[in-house]
XYZ file of C-alpha atoms in Angstrom:
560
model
C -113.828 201.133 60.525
C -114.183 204.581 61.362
C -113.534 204.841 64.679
C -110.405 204.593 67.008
C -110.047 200.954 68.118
C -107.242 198.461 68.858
C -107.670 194.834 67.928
C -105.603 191.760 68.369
C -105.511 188.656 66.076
C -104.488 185.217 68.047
C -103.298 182.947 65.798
C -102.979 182.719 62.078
C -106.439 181.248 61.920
C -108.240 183.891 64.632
C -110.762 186.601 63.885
C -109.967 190.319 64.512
C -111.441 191.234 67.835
C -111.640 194.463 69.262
C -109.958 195.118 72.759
C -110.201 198.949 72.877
C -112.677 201.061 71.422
C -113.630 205.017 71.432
C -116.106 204.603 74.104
C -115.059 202.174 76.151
C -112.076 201.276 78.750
C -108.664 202.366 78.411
C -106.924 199.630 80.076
C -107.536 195.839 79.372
C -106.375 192.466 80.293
C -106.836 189.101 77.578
C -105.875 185.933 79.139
C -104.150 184.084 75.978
C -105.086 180.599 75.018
C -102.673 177.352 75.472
C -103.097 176.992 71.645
C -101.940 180.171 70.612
C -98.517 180.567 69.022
C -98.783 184.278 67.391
C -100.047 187.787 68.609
C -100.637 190.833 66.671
C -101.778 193.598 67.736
C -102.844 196.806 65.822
C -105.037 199.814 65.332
C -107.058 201.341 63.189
C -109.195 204.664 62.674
C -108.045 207.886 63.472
C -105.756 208.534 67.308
C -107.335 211.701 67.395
C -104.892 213.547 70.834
C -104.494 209.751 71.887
C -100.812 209.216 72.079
C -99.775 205.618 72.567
C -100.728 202.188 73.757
C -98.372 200.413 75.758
C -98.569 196.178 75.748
C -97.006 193.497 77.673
C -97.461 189.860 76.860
C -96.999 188.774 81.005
C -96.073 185.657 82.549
C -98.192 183.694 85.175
C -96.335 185.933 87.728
C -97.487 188.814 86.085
C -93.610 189.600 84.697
C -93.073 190.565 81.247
C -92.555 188.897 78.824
C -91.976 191.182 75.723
C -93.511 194.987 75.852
C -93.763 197.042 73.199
C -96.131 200.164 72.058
C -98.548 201.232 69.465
C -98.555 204.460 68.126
C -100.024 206.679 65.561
C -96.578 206.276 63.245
C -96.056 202.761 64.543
C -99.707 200.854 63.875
C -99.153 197.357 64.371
C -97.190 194.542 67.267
C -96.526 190.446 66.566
C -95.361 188.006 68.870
C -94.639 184.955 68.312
C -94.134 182.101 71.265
C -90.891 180.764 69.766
C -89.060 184.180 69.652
C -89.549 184.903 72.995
C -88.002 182.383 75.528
C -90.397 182.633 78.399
C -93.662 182.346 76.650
C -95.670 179.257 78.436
C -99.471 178.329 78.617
C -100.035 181.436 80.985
C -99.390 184.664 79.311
C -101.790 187.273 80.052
C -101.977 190.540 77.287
C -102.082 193.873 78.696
C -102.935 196.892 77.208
C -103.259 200.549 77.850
C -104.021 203.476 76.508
C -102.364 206.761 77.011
C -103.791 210.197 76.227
C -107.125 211.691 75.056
C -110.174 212.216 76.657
C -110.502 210.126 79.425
C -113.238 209.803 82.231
C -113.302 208.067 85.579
C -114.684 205.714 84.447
C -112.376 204.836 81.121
C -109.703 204.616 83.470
C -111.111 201.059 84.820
C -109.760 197.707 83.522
C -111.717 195.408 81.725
C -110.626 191.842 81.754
C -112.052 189.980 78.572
C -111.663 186.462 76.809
C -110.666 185.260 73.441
C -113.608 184.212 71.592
C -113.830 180.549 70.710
C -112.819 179.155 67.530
C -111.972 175.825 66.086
C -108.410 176.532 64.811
C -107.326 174.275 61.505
C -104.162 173.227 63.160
C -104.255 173.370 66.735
C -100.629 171.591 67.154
C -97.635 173.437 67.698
C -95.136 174.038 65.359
C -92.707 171.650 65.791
C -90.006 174.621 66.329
C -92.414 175.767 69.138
C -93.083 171.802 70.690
C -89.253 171.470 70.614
C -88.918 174.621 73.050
C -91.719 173.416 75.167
C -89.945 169.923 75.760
C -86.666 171.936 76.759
C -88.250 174.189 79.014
C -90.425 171.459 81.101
C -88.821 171.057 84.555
C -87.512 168.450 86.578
C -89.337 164.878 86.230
C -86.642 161.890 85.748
C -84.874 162.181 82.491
C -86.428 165.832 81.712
C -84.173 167.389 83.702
C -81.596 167.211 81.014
C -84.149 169.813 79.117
C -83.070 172.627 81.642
C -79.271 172.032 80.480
C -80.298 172.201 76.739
C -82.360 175.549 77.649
C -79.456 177.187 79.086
C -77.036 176.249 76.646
C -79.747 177.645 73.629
C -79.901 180.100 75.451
C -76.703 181.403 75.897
C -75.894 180.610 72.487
C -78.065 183.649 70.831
C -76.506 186.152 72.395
C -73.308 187.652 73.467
C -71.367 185.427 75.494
C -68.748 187.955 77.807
C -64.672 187.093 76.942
C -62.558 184.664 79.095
C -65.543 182.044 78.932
C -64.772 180.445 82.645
C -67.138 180.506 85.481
C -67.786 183.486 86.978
C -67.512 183.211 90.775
C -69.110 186.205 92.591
C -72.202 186.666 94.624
C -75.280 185.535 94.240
C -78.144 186.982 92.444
C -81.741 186.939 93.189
C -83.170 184.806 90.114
C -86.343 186.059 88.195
C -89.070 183.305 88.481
C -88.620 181.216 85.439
C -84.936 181.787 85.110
C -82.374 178.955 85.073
C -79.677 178.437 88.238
C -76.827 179.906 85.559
C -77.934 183.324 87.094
C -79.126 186.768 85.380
C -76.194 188.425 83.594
C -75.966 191.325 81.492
C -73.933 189.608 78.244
C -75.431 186.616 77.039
C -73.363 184.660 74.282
C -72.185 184.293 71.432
C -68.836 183.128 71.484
C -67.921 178.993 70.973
C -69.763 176.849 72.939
C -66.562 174.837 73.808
C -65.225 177.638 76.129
C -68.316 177.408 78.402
C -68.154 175.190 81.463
C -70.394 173.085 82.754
C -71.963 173.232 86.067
C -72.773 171.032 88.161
C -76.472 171.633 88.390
C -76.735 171.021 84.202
C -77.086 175.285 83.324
C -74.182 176.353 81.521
C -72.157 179.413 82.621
C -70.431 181.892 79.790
C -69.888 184.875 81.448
C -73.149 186.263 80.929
C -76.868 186.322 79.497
C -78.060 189.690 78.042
C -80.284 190.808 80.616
C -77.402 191.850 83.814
C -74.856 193.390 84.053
C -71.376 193.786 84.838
C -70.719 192.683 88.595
C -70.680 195.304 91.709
C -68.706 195.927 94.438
C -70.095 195.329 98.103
C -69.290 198.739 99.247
C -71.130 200.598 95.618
C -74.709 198.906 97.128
C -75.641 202.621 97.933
C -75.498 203.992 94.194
C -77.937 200.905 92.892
C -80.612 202.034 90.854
C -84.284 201.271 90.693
C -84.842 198.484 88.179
C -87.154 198.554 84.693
C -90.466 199.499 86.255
C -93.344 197.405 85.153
C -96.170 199.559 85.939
C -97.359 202.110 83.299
C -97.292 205.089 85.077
C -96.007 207.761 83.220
C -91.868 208.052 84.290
C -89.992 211.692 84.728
C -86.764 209.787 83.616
C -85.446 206.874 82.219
C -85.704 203.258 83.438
C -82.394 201.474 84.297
C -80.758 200.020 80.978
C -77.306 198.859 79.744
C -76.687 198.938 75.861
C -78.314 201.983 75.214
C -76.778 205.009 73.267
C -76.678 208.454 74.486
C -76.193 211.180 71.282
C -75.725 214.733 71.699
C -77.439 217.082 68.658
C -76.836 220.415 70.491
C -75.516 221.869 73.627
C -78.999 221.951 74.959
C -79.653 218.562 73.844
C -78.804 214.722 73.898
C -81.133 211.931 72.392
C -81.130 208.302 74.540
C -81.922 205.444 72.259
C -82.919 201.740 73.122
C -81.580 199.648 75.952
C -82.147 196.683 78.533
C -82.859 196.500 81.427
C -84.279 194.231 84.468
C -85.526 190.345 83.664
C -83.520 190.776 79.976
C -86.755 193.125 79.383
C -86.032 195.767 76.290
C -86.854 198.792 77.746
C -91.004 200.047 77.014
C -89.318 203.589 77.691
C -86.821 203.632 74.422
C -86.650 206.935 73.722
C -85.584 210.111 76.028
C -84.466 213.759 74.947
C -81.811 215.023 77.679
C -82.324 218.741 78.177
C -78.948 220.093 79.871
C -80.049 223.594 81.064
C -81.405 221.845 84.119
C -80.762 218.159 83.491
C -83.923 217.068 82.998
C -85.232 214.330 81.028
C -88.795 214.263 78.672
C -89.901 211.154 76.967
C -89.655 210.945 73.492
C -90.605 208.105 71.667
C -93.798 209.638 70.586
C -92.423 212.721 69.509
C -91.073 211.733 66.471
C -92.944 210.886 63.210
C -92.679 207.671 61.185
C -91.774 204.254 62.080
C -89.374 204.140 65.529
C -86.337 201.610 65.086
C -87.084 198.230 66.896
C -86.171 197.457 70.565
C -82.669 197.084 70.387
C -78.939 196.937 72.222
C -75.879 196.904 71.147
C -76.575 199.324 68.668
C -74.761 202.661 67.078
C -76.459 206.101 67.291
C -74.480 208.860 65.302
C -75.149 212.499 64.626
C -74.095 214.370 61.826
C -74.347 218.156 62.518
C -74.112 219.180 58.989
C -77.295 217.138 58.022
C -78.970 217.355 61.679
C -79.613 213.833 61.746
C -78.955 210.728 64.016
C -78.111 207.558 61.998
C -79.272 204.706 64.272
C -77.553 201.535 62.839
C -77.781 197.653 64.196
C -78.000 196.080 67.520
C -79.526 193.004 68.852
C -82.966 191.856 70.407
C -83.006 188.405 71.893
C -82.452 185.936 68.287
C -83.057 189.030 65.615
C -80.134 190.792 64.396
C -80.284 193.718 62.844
C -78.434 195.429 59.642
C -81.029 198.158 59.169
C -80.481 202.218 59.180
C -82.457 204.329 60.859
C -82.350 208.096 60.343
C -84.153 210.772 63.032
C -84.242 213.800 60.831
C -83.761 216.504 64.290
C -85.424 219.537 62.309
C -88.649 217.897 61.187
C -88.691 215.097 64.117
C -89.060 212.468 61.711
C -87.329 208.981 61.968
C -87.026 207.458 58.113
C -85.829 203.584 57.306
C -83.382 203.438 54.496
C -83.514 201.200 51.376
C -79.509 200.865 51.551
C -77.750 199.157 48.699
C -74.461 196.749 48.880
C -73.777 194.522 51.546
C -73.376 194.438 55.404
C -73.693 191.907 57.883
C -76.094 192.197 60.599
C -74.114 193.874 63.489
C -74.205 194.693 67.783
C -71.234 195.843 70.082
C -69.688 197.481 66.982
C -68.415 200.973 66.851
C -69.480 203.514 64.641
C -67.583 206.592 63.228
C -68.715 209.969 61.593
C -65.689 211.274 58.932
C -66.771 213.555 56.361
C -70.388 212.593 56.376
C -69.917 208.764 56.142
C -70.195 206.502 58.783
C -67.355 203.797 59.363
C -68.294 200.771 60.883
C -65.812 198.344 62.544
C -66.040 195.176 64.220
C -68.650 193.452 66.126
C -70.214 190.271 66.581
C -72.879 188.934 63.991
C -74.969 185.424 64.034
C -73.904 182.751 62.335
C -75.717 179.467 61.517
C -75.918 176.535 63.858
C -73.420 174.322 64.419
C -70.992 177.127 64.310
C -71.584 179.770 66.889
C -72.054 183.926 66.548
C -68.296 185.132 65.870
C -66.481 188.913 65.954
C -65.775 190.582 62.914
C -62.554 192.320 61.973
C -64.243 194.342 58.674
C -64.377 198.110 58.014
C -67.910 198.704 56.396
C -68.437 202.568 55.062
C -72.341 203.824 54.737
C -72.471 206.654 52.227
C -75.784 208.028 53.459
C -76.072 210.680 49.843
C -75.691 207.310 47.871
C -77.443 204.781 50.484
C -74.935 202.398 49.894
C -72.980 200.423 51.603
C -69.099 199.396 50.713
C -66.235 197.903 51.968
C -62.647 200.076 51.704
C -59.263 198.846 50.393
C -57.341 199.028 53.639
C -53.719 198.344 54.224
C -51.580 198.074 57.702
C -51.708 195.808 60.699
C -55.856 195.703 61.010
C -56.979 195.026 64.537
C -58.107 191.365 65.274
C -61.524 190.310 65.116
C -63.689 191.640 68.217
C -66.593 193.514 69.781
C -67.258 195.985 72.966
C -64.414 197.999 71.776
C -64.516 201.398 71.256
C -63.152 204.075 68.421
C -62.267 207.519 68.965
C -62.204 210.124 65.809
C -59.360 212.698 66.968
C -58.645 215.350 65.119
C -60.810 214.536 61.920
C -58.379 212.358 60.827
C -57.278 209.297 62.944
C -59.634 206.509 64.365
C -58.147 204.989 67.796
C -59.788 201.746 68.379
C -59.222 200.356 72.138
C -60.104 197.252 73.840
C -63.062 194.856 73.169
C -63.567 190.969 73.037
C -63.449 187.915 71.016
C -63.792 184.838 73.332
C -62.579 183.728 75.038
C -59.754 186.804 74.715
C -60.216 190.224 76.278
C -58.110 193.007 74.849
C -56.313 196.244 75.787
C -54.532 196.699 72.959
C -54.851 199.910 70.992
C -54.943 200.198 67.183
C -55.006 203.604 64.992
C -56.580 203.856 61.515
C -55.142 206.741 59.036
C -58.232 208.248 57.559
C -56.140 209.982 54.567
C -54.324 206.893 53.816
C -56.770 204.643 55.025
C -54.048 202.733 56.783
C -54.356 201.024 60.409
C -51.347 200.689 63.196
C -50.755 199.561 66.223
C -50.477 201.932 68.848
C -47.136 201.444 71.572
C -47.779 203.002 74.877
C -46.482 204.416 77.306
C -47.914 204.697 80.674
C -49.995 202.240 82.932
C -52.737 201.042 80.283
C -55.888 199.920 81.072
C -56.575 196.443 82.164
C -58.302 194.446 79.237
C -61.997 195.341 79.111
C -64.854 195.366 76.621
C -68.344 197.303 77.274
C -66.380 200.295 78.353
C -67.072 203.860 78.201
C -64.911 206.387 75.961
C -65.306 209.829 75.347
C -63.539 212.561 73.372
C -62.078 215.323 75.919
C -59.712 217.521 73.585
C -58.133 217.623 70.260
C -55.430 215.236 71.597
C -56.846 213.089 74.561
C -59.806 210.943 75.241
C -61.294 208.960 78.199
C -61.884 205.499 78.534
C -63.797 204.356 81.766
C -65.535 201.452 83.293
C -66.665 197.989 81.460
C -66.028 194.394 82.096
C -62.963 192.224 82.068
C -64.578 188.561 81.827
C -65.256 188.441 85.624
C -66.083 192.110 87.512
C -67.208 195.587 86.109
C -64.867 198.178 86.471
C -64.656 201.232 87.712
C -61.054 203.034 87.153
C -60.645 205.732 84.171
C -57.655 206.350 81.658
C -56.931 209.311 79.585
C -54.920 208.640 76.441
C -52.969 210.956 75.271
C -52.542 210.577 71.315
C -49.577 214.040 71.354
C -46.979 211.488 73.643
C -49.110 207.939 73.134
C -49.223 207.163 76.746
C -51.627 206.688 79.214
C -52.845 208.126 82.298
C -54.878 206.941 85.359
C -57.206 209.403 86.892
C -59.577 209.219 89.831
C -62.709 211.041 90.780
C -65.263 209.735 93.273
C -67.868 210.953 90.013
C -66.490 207.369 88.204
C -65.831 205.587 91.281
C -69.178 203.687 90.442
C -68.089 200.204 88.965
C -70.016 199.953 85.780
C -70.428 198.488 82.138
C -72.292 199.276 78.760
C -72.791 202.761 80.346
C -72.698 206.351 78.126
C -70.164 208.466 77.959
C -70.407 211.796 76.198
C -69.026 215.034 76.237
C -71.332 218.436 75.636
C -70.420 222.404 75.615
C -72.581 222.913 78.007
C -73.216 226.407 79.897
C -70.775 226.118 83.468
C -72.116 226.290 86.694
C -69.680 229.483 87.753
C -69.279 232.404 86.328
C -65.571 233.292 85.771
C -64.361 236.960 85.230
C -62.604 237.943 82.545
C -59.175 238.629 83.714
C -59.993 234.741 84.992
C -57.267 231.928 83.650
C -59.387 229.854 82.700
C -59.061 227.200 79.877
C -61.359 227.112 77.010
C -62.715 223.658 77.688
C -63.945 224.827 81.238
C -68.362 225.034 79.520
C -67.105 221.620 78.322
C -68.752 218.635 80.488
C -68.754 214.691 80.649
C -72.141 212.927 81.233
C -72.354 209.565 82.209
C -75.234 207.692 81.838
C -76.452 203.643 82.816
C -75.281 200.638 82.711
C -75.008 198.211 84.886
C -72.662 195.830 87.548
C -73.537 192.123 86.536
C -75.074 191.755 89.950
C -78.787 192.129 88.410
C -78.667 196.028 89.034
C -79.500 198.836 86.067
C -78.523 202.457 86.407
C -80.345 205.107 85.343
C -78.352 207.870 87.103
C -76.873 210.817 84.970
C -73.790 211.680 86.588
C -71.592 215.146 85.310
C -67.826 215.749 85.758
C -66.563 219.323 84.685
C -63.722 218.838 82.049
C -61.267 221.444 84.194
C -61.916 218.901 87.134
C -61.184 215.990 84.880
C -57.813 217.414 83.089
C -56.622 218.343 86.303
C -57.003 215.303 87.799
C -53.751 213.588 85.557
């Protein structure tokens, strides 16, 4: 095969056909068959200046299902109907093609069937027949099935601390979705601190897919929601449990994220240019193979090495305990072969210290009957060695949780605030010794912080750092602390710039250039071309930000 063409198998047993060629249509539509259980979807022959081709697997109502792209680094796509929990007998497969030469007339859509063949095994897996019983609605005794769906559900992903029922307003359901409501954390905490509604869906304080819930009066600062058209966007789609990572002052890399309908985002990958705040998509900038749709992951740069070490997350039932590496000189993302042990992670936090990354906490799956628990180990990756390894550490270690967050001050101390465990939310603060490899817990001084998880924190100075937004079991927040690590205590600042309630947002601070130009006889402090960025996240209401929001850190230090 010579030429440029993109071909889809369905089903184990199906022949390769041929959905996109050189000279035809750039855009086409395959209605799937009842039967089929598996997708994949690949190219072959040279891409030539053609630079991607996006695909959604759609619902009858033309939402997506799953999304995902093909790319000259990243070949090949699979599906399959039991990983994804809205697949039914009406998904439609749409594909198009970005870049290259195209005419008028490539730019039509061509809608074309599978061809017919006599598959050895037409049955479903029985994995796959036991979905389709639970999600068949409401005839007599069937309408147990929605309760079972729900619960399943819930049970593969996060499930948000203080597991009672949420009581707030309303949400607009997605077609297909159950009465328990779209949230943004979906569970994974013990099934016997959900309740029971009355209409059989179970309620855990959240579903991965919304997020953290708004105020009335913030309805003006809502942001569009995950576009599902495919053309070409100027900045990112709305997304909670993304990661936002500086490499320069010019420059800040956006990784992953979800977004509207629990739909990974098809826009993954942004590079943040500061000089004028704009944003250029990046996903197909890079060589090699891009990490996998994701939240909950860790994105850390090194600036001695120049590379981003992209490490676990979460994408509906997969976990993930891979390391990914975006080598910022050559543009070039490589997977590593790591040695040693460590569990498949998401909500963790992730520390640089002298070139090793320090990985605490988190929530990883466990198997059925017991349900997804927090972890309370310190993992090290030594990326010269590619191995992983747990420490000897001694102290009072904090307890097991996840949606915390971990501050390195000073390049030597690790201050790890807040997170969850259900059904307990924390505010508690906890400080590891990097020389002596030694944790303690913090006593403060000052109004703290309510307990929260999914918050936002951001170094400010050698001896303070910001903690803002996330959710407390029941509302997002909005209010921000600086901790001072000089006196231990705590102080509450406000600024109509953080006044937005919010949760699994990005906070990060850059040395960027300020917008006034100061003389020098000027008092002015040396963190005054220092600036916080906020970026996404979401209010549990159904509503994803994609707003970039800066505070000046003279405006912020002033304001304690």
């Amino acid at each position: 095969m010579d030429e440029f063409g993109v071909y889809a198998l369905f089903g184990v047993d199906g022949p390769a056909q041929r959905l996109l060629s050189t000279d035809g249509s750039v855009r086409v539509c395959v209605a799937v068959p009842a039967y089929v259980r598996q997708v994949v979807l690949f190219s072959s022959g040279p891409w030539g200046d053609r630079i991607c081709a996006s695909a959604e697997l759609n619902d009858a109502d033309g939402i997506p299902i799953t999304i995902g792209k093909l790319t000259p680094y990243n070949r090949c796509l699979s599906w399959e109907q039991w990983e994804e929990e809205t697949w039914t007998d009406s998904v439609t497969l749409n594909i198009t093609l970005e870049g290259g030469s195209l005419t008028k007339a490539d730019r039509s859509e061509v809608i074309l069937a599978v061809k017919e063949y006599t598959p050895k095994d037409t049955a479903a897996p029985l994995a796959a027949q036991e979905i389709n019983r639970k999600r068949k609605r409401g005839q007599g005794a069937e309408g147990v099935s929605n309760e079972n769906s729900a619960t399943k559900r819930e049970e593969e992903e996060n499930v948000c601390p203080n597991g009672t029922v949420e009581k707030t307003t309303p949400v607009r359901k997605a077609r297909g979705q159950t009465k328990a409501g779209q949230k943004l954390f979906s569970s994974v905490g013990d099934a016997t601190n959900m309740k029971g509604t009355a209409n059989g869906a179970v309620e855990a304080q959240g579903i991965v897919g919304r997020t953290p819930p708004r105020s009335a009066v913030r309805t003006k600062s809502r942001q569009a929601k995950t576009p599902t058209q495919t053309t070409p966007l100027v900045s990112p789609s709305g997304r909670w449990g993304q990661t936002l990572c500086p490499i320069d002052p010019q420059t800040a890399i956006l990784i992953g994220g979800q977004g509207a309908r629990m739909q990974f985002c098809k826009d993954p990958m942004w590079k943040l240019c500061t000089e004028d705040m704009s944003w250029v998509a990046a996903e197909t900038l890079a060589e090699g193979p891009t990490p996998e749709a994701r939240i909950g992951h860790t994105a850390v740069y090194d600036p001695n090495s120049k590379r981003i070490f992209v490490f676990g997350g979460s994408k509906n039932k997969k976990w993930f305990n891979d390391v990914h590496i975006l080598d910022t000189q050559s543009w070039k993302w490589t997977m590593v072969e790591a040695q040693g042990k460590v569990p498949p992670l998401a909500y963790h936090s992730c520390s640089l210290f002298r070139g090793e990354l320090f990985v605490l906490g988190g929530v990883f799956p466990r198997p059925n009957p017991e349900p997804d628990g927090c972890s309370d180990s310190l993992y090290i990756f030594d990326p010269h060695l590619s191995i992983w390894y747990e420490p000897i550490v001694t102290g009072v270690q904090p307890s097991p949780r996840s949606g915390h967050s971990a501050c390195v001050m000073q390049e030597r101390k690790i201050y790890v605030f807040g997170g969850w465990d259900t059904p307990v939310c924390y505010n508690d603060m906890y400080m590891l010794d990097l020389g002596l490899m030694e944790f303690s817990a913090v006593k403060t001084t000052g109004k703290a912080p309510s307990p929260r998880s999914w918050h936002g924190s951001a170094v400010l100075s050698d001896t303070k750092f910001l903690i803002h937004g996330g959710y407390n079991g029941n509302n997002a927040l909005s209010d921000a602390f600086i901790f001072d690590i000089d006196t231990n205590s705590w102080t509450e600042v406000s600024l109509p710039q953080l006044s937005v309630p919010r949760a699994g947002h990005s906070l990060i601070t850059m040395d960027i250039a300020p917008r006034h130009t100061f003389s020098e006889d000027d008092d002015v402090d040396t963190n005054t071309s220092r600036t916080l960025l906020v970026f996404g996240g979401g209010d549990n209401e159904g509503n994803f930000y994609s707003d970039l929001t800066t505070v000046a850190m003279e405006e912020l230090l002033c304001a304690i």
